[in-house]
mmCIF file of C-alpha atoms in Angstrom:
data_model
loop_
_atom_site.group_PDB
_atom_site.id
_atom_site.type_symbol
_atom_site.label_atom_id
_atom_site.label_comp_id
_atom_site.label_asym_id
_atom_site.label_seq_id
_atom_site.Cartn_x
_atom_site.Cartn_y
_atom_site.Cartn_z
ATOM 1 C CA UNK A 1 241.774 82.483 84.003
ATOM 2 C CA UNK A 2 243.960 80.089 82.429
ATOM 3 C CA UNK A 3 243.621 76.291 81.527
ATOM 4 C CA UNK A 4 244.238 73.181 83.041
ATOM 5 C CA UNK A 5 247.289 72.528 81.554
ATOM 6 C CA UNK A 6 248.541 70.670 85.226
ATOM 7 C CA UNK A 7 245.874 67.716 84.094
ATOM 8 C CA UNK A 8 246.767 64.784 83.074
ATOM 9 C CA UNK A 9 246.811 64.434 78.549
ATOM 10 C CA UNK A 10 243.372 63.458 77.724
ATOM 11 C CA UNK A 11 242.285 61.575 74.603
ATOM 12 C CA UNK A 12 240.979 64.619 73.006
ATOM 13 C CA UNK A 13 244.812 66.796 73.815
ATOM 14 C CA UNK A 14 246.629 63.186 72.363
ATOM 15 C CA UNK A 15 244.676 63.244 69.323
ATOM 16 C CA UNK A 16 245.080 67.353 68.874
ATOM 17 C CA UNK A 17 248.641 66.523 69.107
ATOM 18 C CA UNK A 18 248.553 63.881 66.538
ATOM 19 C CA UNK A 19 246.640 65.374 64.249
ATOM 20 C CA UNK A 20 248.525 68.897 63.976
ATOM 21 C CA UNK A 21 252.265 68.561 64.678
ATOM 22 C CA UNK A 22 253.081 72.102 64.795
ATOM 23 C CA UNK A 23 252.122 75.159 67.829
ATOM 24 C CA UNK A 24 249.814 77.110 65.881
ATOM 25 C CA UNK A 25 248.129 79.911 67.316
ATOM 26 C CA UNK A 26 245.638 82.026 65.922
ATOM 27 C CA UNK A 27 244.061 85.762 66.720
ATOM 28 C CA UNK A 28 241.133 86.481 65.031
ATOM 29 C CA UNK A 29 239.262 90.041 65.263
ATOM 30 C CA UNK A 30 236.027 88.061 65.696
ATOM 31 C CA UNK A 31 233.502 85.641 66.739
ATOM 32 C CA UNK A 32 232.739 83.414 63.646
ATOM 33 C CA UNK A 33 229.189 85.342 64.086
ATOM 34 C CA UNK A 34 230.579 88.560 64.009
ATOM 35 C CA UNK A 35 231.675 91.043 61.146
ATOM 36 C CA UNK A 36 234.997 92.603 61.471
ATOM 37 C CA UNK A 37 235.899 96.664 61.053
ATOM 38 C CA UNK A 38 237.588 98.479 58.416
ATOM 39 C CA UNK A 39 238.869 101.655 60.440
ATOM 40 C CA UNK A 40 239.475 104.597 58.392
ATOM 41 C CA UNK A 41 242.146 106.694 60.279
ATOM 42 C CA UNK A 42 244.807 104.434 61.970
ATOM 43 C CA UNK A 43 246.024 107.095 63.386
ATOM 44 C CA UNK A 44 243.485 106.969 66.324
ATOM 45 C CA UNK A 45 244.996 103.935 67.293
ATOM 46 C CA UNK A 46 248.620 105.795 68.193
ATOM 47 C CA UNK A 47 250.513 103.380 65.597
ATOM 48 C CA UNK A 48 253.975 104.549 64.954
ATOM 49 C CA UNK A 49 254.504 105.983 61.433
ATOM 50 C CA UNK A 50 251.021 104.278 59.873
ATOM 51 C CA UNK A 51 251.976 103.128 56.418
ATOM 52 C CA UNK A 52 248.580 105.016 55.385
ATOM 53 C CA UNK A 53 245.530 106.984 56.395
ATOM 54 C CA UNK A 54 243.137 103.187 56.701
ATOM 55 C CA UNK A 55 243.863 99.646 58.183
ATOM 56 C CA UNK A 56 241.632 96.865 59.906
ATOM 57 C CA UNK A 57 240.748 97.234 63.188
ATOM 58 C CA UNK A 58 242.105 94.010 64.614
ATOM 59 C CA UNK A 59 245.545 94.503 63.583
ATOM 60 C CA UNK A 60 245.339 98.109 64.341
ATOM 61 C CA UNK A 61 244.362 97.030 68.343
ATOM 62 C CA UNK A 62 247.022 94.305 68.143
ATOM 63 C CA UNK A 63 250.065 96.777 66.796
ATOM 64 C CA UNK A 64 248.878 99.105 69.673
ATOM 65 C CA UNK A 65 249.172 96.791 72.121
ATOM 66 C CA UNK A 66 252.612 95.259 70.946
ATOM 67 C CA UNK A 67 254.364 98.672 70.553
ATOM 68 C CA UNK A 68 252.584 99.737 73.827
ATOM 69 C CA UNK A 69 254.351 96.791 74.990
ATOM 70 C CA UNK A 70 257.852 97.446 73.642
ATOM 71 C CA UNK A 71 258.104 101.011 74.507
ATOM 72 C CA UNK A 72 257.449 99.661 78.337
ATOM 73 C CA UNK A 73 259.288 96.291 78.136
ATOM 74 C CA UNK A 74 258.951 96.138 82.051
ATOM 75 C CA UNK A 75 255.775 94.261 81.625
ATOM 76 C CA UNK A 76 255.358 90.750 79.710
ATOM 77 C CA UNK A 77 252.454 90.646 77.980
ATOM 78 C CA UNK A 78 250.299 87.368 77.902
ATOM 79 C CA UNK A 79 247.765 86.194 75.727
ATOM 80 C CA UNK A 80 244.869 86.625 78.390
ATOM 81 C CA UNK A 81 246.555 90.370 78.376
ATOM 82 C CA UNK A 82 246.509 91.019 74.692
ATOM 83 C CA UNK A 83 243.152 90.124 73.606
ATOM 84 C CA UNK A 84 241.673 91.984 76.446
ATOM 85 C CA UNK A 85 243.608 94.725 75.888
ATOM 86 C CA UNK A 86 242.775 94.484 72.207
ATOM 87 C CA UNK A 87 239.266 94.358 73.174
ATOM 88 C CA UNK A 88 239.802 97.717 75.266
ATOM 89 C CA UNK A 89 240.932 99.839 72.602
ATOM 90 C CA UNK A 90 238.231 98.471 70.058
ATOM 91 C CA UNK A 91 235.943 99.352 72.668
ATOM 92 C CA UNK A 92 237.525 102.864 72.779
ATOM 93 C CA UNK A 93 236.615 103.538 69.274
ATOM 94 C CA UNK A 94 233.161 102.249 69.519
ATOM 95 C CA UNK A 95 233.380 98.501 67.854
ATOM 96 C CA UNK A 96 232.495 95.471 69.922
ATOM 97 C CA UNK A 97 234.239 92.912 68.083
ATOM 98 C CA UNK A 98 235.824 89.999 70.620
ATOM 99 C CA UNK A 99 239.218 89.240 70.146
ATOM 100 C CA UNK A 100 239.496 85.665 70.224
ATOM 101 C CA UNK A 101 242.400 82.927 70.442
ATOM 102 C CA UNK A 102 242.205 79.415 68.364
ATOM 103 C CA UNK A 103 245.587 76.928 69.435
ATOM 104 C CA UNK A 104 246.671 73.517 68.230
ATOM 105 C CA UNK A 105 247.471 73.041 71.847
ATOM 106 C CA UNK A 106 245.793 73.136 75.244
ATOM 107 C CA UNK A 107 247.899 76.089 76.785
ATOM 108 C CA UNK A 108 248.199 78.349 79.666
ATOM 109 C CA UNK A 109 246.869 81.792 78.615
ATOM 110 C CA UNK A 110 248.491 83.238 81.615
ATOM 111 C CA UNK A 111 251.868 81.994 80.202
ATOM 112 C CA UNK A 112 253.960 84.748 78.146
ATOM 113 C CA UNK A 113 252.774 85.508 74.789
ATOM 114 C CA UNK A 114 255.767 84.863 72.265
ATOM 115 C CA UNK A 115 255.708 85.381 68.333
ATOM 116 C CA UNK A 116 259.171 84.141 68.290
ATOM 117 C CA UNK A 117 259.951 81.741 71.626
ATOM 118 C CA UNK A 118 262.839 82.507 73.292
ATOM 119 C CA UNK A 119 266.271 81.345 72.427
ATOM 120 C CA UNK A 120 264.647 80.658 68.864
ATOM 121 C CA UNK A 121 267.739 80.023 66.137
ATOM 122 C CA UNK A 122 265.537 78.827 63.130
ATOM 123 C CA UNK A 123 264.457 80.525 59.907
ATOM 124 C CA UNK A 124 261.742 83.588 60.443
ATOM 125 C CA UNK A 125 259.302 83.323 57.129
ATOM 126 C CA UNK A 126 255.899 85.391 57.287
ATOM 127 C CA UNK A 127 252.841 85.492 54.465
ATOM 128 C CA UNK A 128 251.355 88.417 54.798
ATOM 129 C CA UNK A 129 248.069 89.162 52.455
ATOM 130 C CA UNK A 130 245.762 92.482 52.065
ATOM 131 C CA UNK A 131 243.284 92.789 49.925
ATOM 132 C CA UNK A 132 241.075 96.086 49.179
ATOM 133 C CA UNK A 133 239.208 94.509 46.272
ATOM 134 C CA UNK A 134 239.973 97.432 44.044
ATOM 135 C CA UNK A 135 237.259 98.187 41.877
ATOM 136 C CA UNK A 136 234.530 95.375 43.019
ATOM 137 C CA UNK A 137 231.463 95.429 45.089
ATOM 138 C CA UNK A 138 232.719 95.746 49.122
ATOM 139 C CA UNK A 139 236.053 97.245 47.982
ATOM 140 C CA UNK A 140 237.972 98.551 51.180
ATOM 141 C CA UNK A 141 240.297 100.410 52.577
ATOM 142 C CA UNK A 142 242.220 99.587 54.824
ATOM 143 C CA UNK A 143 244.212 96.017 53.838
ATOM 144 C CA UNK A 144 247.045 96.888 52.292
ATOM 145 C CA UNK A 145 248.890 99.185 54.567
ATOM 146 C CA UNK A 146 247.869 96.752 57.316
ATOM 147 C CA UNK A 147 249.903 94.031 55.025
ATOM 148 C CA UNK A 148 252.999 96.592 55.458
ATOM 149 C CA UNK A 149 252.012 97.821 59.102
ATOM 150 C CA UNK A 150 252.825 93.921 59.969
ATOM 151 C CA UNK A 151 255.392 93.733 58.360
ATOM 152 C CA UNK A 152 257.526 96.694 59.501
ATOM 153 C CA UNK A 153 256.934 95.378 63.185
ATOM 154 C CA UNK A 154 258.341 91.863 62.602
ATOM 155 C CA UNK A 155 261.031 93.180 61.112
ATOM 156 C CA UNK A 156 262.172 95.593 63.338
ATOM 157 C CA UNK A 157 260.897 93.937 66.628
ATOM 158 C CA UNK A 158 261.810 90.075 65.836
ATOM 159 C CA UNK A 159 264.159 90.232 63.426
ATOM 160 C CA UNK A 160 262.319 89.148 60.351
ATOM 161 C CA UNK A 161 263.905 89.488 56.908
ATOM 162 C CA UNK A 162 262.271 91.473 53.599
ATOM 163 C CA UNK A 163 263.373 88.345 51.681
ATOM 164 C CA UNK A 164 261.482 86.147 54.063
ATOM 165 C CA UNK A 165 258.278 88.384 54.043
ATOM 166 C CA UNK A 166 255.836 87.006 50.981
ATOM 167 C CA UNK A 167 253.425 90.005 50.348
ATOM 168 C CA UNK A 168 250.221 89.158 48.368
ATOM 169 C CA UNK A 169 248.085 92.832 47.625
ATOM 170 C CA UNK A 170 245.794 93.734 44.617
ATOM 171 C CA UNK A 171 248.062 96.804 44.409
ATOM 172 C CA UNK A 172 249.795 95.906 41.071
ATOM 173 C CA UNK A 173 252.909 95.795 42.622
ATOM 174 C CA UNK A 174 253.017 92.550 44.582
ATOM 175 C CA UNK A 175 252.217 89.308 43.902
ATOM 176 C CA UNK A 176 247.882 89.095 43.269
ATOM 177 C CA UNK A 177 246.339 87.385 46.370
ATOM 178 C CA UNK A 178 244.258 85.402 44.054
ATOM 179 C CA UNK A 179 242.744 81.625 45.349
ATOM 180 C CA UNK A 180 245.562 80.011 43.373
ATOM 181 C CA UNK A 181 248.274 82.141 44.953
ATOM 182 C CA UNK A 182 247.200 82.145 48.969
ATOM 183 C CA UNK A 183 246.766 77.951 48.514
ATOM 184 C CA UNK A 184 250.454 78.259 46.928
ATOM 185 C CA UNK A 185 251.518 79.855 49.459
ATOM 186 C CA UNK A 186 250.255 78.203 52.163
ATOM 187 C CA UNK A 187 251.242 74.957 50.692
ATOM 188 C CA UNK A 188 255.143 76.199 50.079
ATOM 189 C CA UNK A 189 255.222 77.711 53.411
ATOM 190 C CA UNK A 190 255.170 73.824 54.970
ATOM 191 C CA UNK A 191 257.232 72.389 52.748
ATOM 192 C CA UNK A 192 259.812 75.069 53.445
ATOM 193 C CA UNK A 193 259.821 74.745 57.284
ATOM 194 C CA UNK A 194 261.638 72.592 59.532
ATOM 195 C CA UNK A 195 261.646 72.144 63.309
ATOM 196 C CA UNK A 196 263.060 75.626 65.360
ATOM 197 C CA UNK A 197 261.156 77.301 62.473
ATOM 198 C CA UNK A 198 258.636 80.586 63.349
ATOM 199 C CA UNK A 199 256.091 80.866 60.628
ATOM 200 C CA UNK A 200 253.821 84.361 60.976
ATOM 201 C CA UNK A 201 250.419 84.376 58.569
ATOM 202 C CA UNK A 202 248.475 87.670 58.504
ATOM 203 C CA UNK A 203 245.606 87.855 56.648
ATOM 204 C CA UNK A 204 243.178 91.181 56.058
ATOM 205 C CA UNK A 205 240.527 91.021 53.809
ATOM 206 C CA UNK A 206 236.763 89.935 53.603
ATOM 207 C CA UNK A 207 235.895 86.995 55.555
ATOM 208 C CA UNK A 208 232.337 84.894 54.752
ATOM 209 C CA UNK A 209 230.201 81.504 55.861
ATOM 210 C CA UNK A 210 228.798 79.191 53.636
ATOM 211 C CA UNK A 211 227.065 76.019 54.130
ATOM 212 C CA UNK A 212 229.177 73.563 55.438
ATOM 213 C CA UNK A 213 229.588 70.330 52.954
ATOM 214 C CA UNK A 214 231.002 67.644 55.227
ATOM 215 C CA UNK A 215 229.233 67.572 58.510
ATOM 216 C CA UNK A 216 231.923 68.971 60.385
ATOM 217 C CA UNK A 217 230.475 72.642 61.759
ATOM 218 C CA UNK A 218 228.399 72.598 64.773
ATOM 219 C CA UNK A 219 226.562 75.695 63.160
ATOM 220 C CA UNK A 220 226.088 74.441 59.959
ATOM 221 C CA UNK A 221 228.797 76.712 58.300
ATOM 222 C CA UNK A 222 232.285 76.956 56.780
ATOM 223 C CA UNK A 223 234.389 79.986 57.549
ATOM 224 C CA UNK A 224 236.151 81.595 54.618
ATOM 225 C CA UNK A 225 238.747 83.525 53.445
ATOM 226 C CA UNK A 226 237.476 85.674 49.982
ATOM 227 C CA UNK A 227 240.342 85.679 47.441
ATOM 228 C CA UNK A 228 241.176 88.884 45.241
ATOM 229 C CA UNK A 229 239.158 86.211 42.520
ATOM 230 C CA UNK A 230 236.485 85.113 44.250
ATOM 231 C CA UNK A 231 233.493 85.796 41.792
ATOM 232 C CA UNK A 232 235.714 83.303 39.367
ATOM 233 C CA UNK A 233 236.441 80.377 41.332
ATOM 234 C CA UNK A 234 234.939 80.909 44.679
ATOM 235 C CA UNK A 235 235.696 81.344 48.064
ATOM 236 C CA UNK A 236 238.382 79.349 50.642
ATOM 237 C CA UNK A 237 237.031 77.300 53.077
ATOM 238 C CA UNK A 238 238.470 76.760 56.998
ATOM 239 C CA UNK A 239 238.641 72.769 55.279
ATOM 240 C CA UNK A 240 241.039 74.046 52.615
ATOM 241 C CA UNK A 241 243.090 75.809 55.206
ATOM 242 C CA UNK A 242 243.303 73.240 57.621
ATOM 243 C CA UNK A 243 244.497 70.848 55.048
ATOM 244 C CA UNK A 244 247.017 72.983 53.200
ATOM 245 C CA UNK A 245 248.194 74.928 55.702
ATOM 246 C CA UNK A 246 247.522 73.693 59.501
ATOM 247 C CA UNK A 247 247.828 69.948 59.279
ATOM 248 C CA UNK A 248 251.019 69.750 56.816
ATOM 249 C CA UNK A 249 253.193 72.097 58.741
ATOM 250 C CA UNK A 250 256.126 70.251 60.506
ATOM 251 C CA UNK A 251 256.110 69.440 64.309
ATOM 252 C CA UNK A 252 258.777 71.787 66.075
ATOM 253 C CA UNK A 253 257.329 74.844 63.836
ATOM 254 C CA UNK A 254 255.918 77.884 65.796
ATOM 255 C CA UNK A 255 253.054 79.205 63.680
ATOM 256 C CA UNK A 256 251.154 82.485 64.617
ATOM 257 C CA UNK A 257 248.225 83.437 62.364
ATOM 258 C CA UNK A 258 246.380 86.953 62.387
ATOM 259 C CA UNK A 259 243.081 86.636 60.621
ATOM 260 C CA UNK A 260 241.492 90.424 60.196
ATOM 261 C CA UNK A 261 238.438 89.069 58.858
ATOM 262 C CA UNK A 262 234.507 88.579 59.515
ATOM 263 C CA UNK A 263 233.451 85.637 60.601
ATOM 264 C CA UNK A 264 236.832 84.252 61.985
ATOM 265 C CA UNK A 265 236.731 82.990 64.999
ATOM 266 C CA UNK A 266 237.218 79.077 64.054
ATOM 267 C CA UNK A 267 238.263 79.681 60.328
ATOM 268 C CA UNK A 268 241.741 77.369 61.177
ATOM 269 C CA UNK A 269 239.396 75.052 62.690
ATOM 270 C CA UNK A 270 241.796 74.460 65.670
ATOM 271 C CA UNK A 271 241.193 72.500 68.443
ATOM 272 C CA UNK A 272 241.382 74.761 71.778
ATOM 273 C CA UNK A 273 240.067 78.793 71.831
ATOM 274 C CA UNK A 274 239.896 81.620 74.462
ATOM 275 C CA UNK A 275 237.967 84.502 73.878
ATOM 276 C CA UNK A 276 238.589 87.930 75.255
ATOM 277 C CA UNK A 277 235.133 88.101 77.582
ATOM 278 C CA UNK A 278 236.040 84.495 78.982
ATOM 279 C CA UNK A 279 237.917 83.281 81.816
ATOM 280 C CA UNK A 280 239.204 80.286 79.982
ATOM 281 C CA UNK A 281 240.857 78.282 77.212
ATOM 282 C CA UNK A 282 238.435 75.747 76.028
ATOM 283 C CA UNK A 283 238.171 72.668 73.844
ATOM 284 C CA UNK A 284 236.442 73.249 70.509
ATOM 285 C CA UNK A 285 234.153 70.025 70.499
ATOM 286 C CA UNK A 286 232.988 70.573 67.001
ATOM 287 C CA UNK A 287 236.764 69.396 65.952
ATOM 288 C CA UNK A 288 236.691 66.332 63.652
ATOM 289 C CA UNK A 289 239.815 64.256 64.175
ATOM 290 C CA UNK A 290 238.462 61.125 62.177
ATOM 291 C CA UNK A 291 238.722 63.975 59.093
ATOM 292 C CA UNK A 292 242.140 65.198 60.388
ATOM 293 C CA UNK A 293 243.481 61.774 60.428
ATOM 294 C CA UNK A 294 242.995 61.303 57.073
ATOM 295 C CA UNK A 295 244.904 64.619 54.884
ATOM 296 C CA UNK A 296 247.989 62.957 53.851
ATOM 297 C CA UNK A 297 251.250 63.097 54.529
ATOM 298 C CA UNK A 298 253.654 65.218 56.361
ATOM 299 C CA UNK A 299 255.428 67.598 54.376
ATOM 300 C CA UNK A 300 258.985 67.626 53.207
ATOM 301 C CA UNK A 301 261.147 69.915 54.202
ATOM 302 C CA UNK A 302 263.190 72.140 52.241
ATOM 303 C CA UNK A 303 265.699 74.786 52.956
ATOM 304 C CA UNK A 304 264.342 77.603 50.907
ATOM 305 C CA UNK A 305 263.665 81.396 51.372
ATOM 306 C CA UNK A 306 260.635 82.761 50.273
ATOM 307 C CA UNK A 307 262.188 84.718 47.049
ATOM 308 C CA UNK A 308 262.006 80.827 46.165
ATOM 309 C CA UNK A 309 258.143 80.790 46.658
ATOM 310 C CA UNK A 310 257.034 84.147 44.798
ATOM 311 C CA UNK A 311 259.187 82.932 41.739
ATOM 312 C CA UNK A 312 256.443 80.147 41.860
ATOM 313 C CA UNK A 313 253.393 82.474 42.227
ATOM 314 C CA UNK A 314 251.469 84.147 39.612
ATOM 315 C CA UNK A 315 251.531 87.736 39.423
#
């Protein structure tokens, strides 16, 4: 299991590394075929003081393992060992979702798993988004007190800041994780980092597919996210994300994006993915760099904290 990261760069590695500056890696509850699970009682997954009764069952298996972790900090965990321990205790509770892991870069899934790398100085930000869809069609149930379950384990196992933790829920309290808001944010987010940076995105909500409109998807599909809004101005596409978020953020920038959604295995559309039932980290062929090459500029830095961004945000 592993990669062959001792290989010499290919073409297809130099023009990942051209195309997205940053290390972004991505854990995803699902196959892009496969639906995510909205578990009702966290507390079956042995999470420290649950911030409610419901949460998704990605980020419940993925706080399990990570405070399983820390409470025997003996053993380093790697990203072969997380999603297949992930995939363990989903398979404990009956669900057969397949953790999987999207990168910008070719790496060694044997290799230490690290939110923040070691010996990091930079600025920790983190995005973190639940939506229950109060009131419409597929509301759930789970969302929000995932939103707060990640957030109370960055900040008290890497040393993230409340002022650095943008919250988007459809609880009336936070900022509304409509379409306009979640592009905002992602769009702020790379403006605001700079090299040494460690960027964390969590996202639990609905996930969909739609046709694909470029030619891009080997199966014919987009992956989306599905906004708080989405009956008013649609859903976001992996294209959108890619651009707005992926591609912009500055080389030297450790990303690492939780997606608790259906359907989102490729919805960064990175380059390189590992799945929990494999043996090892792959090139995703269905990448289009001619379409990467062509999103723009890099963005700007600037030295902000993310009470900056929400003042920018609707509510």
């Amino acid at each position: 299991v592993g990669c062959a990261a001792a290989a010499p760069m290919s073409s297809f590695d130099e023009q990942a590394r051209r195309a997205i500056a940053a290390d972004v890696h991505m854990i995803s509850g699902s196959h892009d075929s496969q639906t995510s699970a909205d578990v009702f009682n966290v507390s079956a997954f042995s999470l420290p003081d649950p911030a409610g009764r419901a949460g998704g069952a990605c980020t419940s298996a993925l706080l399990q393992v990570l405070h399983e972790n820390h409470d025997n900090p003996g053993e380093q965990l790697t990203w072969v060992s997380t999603l297949r321990r992930m995939r363990t205790v989903l398979q404990g509770m009956g669900y057969d979702q397949v953790p999987q892991l999207t990168s910008s870069r070719l790496i060694d899934v044997n290799e230490p798993m690290h939110i923040v790398p070691p010996g990091s100085t930079g600025a920790r930000r983190a995005i973190l988004v639940g939506i229950n869809y109060i009131g419409q069609r597929g509301e759930l149930s789970g969302c929000h007190n995932d939103a707060k379950n990640i957030g109370n384990y960055l900040e008290q196992y890497h040393g993230f800041q409340p002022a650095d933790m943008l919250i988007l829920m459809d609880d009336g309290q936070h900022h509304s994780p409509t379409k306009r808001n979640l592009m905002n944010a992602f769009e702020r987010i790379t403006q605001y980092s700079q090299p040494g940076d460690v960027v964390f995105m969590h996202y639990s909500g609905h996930g969909g597919r739609i046709p694909d409109d470029n030619g891009d998807e080997d199966d014919g599909y987009d992956e989306t996210l599905i906004p708080v809004d989405v009956e008013q101005v649609g859903q976001i596409r992996d294209d959108d994300i890619l651009k707005v978020l992926v591609r912009p953020m500055p080389g030297g920038v450790t990303m690492t994006c939780l997606m608790d959604c259906c359907h989102s295995g490729t919805v960064m559309d990175l380059p390189y993915r590992f799945t929990a039932d494999g043996d090892v980290m792959e090139r995703n062929d269905g990448v289009s760099f001619d379409r990467l090459g062509g999103l723009g500029e890099a963005a700007v830095g600037l030295a902000c904290c993310l009470l900056c961004l929400s003042a920018l945000l609707d509510g």
